[in-house]
């Protein structure tokens, strides 16, 4: 058997790369060791967590907003089994869809662990231990990432009491006290799910802010909103121990600036302290593929490794560990292999936290612009001044537009607010075309929409917003 391209890993990077390659006429194969396609994202990440986030957001609405909207109901009751069935069904629909797409695009699929033997040669080892060799002109490594754990701390994940993001999707009862180690995206999304279902949630974070790397003002306001929802935060706190106890688990942390260690008891602990590139068993050393200092597959600006004919994309290479970044890279590699000019614009990759309200951002933060010495102007508009937001009782948050002072080019847009994850894309499209804040402010936005706040924030960078 010989292929133009063999992709190892069927996550959003790998399966999208395979589809694009097949669409462009390349003879394509995809290797995956799971029973289902879609990788972490579809099976135990983005998709199932969104099913839980949506369901519990509806619960929040029913509990807190219906009465004010004049809808009287008795206290909503959660059927955790049914809620979990919604998560399972959602995942199933997506994985089935992927089987259909592989067939439709005539992609040959192999189940098993892929190994790179050399440029042009891979093997697949199935569950029965039998290996078969496949010849291919090109190899794309898309093996993703795995939970990083806490460096220097022995964490015995049992996925029942001490859990990673995977276990936190399927607690069979609502933990009384859930301690979340790491105030990043996973911690806050899954922490929100269980807080809404009734857990007391304490987030222990090493940095002095949650969502490190996000715009500082956004992170601060967002933390206030989550605190109002009942989440507790211990910031500047380094977790040094996570242990199982008779009743649950305990988490020990030390103040980063020095001082006495503290231990808190929990019914369950979610450790969400980042992910690491996954290259186990891939045999990259045999093929001579270089890794960087953080264990990521080293690639150049065209996603080529140091070995001709071997490419790598997604979480296993440098850059944000986001499904959509991996997808873009998958498309770019397929296009390059088909002789086209594949390209990823790393300056315009949106990031979304799917909490309530959502947080979304694209481009540079104020902190990054200050650090780079860029002269910029900022325009802000709060949702409290937006008519649609008032009608929906969704007035929390704001939009911030950052633009170059000299050229007016939009450099970053940051939103905390209901539907932020959808709204961010008008900013992304504008930035992809090198648009200015005046372009954004002069684009007619339908009234009444939450998106009008984006227009008003853009207007605020060079003039006065109308509704403030
Ligand atoms: P993260 O990197 O977003 O956050 C991890 C947090 O843990 C950091 O704030 C870090 O300072 C903290 N931390 C590390 N060691 C610690 C210690 N010893 N004590 C206390 N705090 C400590 O990683 P996370 O949330 O695990 O997510 C992993 C990856 O998955 C990220 O790259 C994220 O972008 C991606 N992801 C994206 C989602 C989205 O786009 N909505 C959803 C879920 C995950």
CSV table of N, CA and C in Angstrom, one decimal, residues 356-409:
chain,number,residue,atom,x,y,z
A,356,UNK,N,-20.2,31.5,31.6
A,356,UNK,CA,-21.4,32.4,31.5
A,356,UNK,C,-21.1,33.6,32.3
A,357,UNK,N,-20.8,34.8,31.8
A,357,UNK,CA,-20.8,35.0,30.4
A,357,UNK,C,-19.5,34.5,29.7
A,358,UNK,N,-19.5,34.5,28.4
A,358,UNK,CA,-18.3,34.0,27.7
A,358,UNK,C,-17.2,35.1,27.7
A,359,UNK,N,-16.0,34.6,27.5
A,359,UNK,CA,-14.9,35.5,27.3
A,359,UNK,C,-14.3,35.2,25.9
A,360,UNK,N,-14.0,36.2,25.1
A,360,UNK,CA,-13.5,35.9,23.8
A,360,UNK,C,-12.5,37.0,23.5
A,361,UNK,N,-11.4,36.6,22.8
A,361,UNK,CA,-10.4,37.6,22.4
A,361,UNK,C,-9.7,37.2,21.1
A,362,UNK,N,-9.2,38.2,20.4
A,362,UNK,CA,-8.4,37.9,19.2
A,362,UNK,C,-7.4,39.0,19.1
A,363,UNK,N,-6.2,38.6,18.7
A,363,UNK,CA,-5.1,39.6,18.6
A,363,UNK,C,-4.4,39.9,19.9
A,364,UNK,N,-3.8,41.1,19.9
A,364,UNK,CA,-3.0,41.4,21.1
A,364,UNK,C,-3.8,42.0,22.3
A,365,UNK,N,-3.2,41.7,23.5
A,365,UNK,CA,-3.8,42.3,24.7
A,365,UNK,C,-3.1,43.6,24.9
A,366,UNK,N,-3.7,44.4,25.9
A,366,UNK,CA,-3.0,45.7,26.2
A,366,UNK,C,-1.6,45.4,26.8
A,367,UNK,N,-1.5,44.4,27.6
A,367,UNK,CA,-0.2,44.1,28.2
A,367,UNK,C,0.8,43.8,27.1
A,368,UNK,N,0.4,43.0,26.1
A,368,UNK,CA,1.4,42.7,25.0
A,368,UNK,C,1.8,43.9,24.2
A,369,UNK,N,0.8,44.8,24.0
A,369,UNK,CA,1.1,46.0,23.2
A,369,UNK,C,2.1,46.9,24.0
A,370,UNK,N,1.8,47.0,25.3
A,370,UNK,CA,2.7,47.9,26.1
A,370,UNK,C,4.1,47.3,26.1
A,371,UNK,N,4.2,46.0,26.3
A,371,UNK,CA,5.5,45.3,26.3
A,371,UNK,C,6.3,45.5,25.0
A,372,UNK,N,5.5,45.5,23.9
A,372,UNK,CA,6.2,45.7,22.6
A,372,UNK,C,6.4,47.1,22.2
A,373,UNK,N,6.0,48.0,23.1
A,373,UNK,CA,6.2,49.5,22.9
A,373,UNK,C,5.3,50.0,21.7
A,374,UNK,N,4.2,49.4,21.5
A,374,UNK,CA,3.3,49.9,20.4
A,374,UNK,C,2.4,51.0,20.9
A,375,UNK,N,2.3,52.1,20.2
A,375,UNK,CA,1.5,53.2,20.6
A,375,UNK,C,0.0,52.8,20.1
A,376,UNK,N,-0.9,52.6,21.1
A,376,UNK,CA,-2.2,52.2,20.7
A,376,UNK,C,-3.3,53.0,21.4
A,377,UNK,N,-4.5,52.9,20.9
A,377,UNK,CA,-5.6,53.5,21.6
A,377,UNK,C,-6.6,52.4,21.9
A,378,UNK,N,-7.4,52.7,23.0
A,378,UNK,CA,-8.4,51.7,23.4
A,378,UNK,C,-9.8,52.3,23.4
A,379,UNK,N,-10.8,51.5,22.9
A,379,UNK,CA,-12.1,52.0,23.0
A,379,UNK,C,-12.9,50.9,23.7
A,380,UNK,N,-13.8,51.3,24.7
A,380,UNK,CA,-14.5,50.3,25.5
A,380,UNK,C,-16.0,50.7,25.4
A,381,UNK,N,-16.8,49.6,25.5
A,381,UNK,CA,-18.3,49.8,25.6
A,381,UNK,C,-18.9,48.7,26.5
A,382,UNK,N,-19.6,49.1,27.5
A,382,UNK,CA,-20.2,48.1,28.4
A,382,UNK,C,-21.6,47.6,27.9
A,383,UNK,N,-21.9,46.4,28.2
A,383,UNK,CA,-23.2,45.8,27.8
A,383,UNK,C,-24.3,46.4,28.6
A,384,UNK,N,-24.0,47.1,29.7
A,384,UNK,CA,-25.1,47.7,30.5
A,384,UNK,C,-25.8,48.8,29.6
A,385,UNK,N,-25.0,49.3,28.6
A,385,UNK,CA,-25.6,50.4,27.8
A,385,UNK,C,-26.1,49.9,26.5
A,386,UNK,N,-26.3,48.6,26.4
A,386,UNK,CA,-26.8,48.0,25.1
A,386,UNK,C,-28.2,47.5,25.3
A,387,UNK,N,-29.1,48.0,24.5
A,387,UNK,CA,-30.5,47.7,24.6
A,387,UNK,C,-30.9,46.2,24.6
A,388,UNK,N,-30.3,45.5,23.7
A,388,UNK,CA,-30.6,44.1,23.5
A,388,UNK,C,-30.1,43.3,24.8
A,389,UNK,N,-29.0,43.7,25.3
A,389,UNK,CA,-28.4,43.1,26.5
A,389,UNK,C,-29.4,43.3,27.7
A,390,UNK,N,-30.0,44.5,27.8
A,390,UNK,CA,-30.9,44.7,28.9
A,390,UNK,C,-32.2,43.9,28.7
A,391,UNK,N,-32.6,43.7,27.4
A,391,UNK,CA,-33.9,43.0,27.2
A,391,UNK,C,-33.6,41.5,27.5
A,392,UNK,N,-32.4,41.0,27.4
A,392,UNK,CA,-32.1,39.6,27.7
A,392,UNK,C,-31.5,39.4,29.1
A,393,UNK,N,-31.5,40.5,29.9
A,393,UNK,CA,-30.9,40.4,31.2
A,393,UNK,C,-29.4,39.9,31.1
A,394,UNK,N,-28.7,40.4,30.1
A,394,UNK,CA,-27.3,39.9,29.9
A,394,UNK,C,-26.4,41.1,29.9
A,395,UNK,N,-26.4,41.9,30.9
A,395,UNK,CA,-25.7,43.2,30.8
A,395,UNK,C,-24.3,43.1,31.4
A,396,UNK,N,-23.9,41.9,31.8
A,396,UNK,CA,-22.5,41.8,32.4
A,396,UNK,C,-21.5,41.9,31.3
A,397,UNK,N,-20.4,42.6,31.5
A,397,UNK,CA,-19.2,42.6,30.6
A,397,UNK,C,-19.1,43.8,29.7
A,398,UNK,N,-18.2,43.7,28.8
A,398,UNK,CA,-17.9,44.9,28.0
A,398,UNK,C,-17.1,44.4,26.7
A,399,UNK,N,-16.9,45.3,25.8
A,399,UNK,CA,-16.1,45.0,24.6
A,399,UNK,C,-15.0,46.0,24.6
A,400,UNK,N,-13.8,45.6,24.3
A,400,UNK,CA,-12.6,46.5,24.2
A,400,UNK,C,-12.0,46.3,22.9
A,401,UNK,N,-11.8,47.4,22.2
A,401,UNK,CA,-11.1,47.4,20.9
A,401,UNK,C,-9.8,48.1,21.0
A,402,UNK,N,-8.7,47.5,20.6
A,402,UNK,CA,-7.4,48.1,20.6
A,402,UNK,C,-6.9,48.4,19.2
A,403,UNK,N,-6.5,49.6,18.9
A,403,UNK,CA,-6.1,49.9,17.6
A,403,UNK,C,-4.8,50.7,17.6
A,404,UNK,N,-4.0,50.6,16.5
A,404,UNK,CA,-2.8,51.3,16.4
A,404,UNK,C,-3.1,52.8,16.3
A,405,UNK,N,-2.3,53.6,17.1
A,405,UNK,CA,-2.6,55.0,17.3
A,405,UNK,C,-2.3,55.7,15.9
A,406,UNK,N,-1.3,55.3,15.2
A,406,UNK,CA,-0.9,56.0,14.0
A,406,UNK,C,-1.8,55.6,12.8
A,407,UNK,N,-2.0,54.3,12.7
A,407,UNK,CA,-2.7,53.8,11.4
A,407,UNK,C,-4.2,53.4,11.7
A,408,UNK,N,-4.6,53.3,12.9
A,408,UNK,CA,-6.0,52.9,13.2
A,408,UNK,C,-6.3,51.4,13.0
A,409,UNK,N,-5.3,50.7,12.6
A,409,UNK,CA,-5.5,49.3,12.3
A,409,UNK,C,-5.8,48.6,13.6
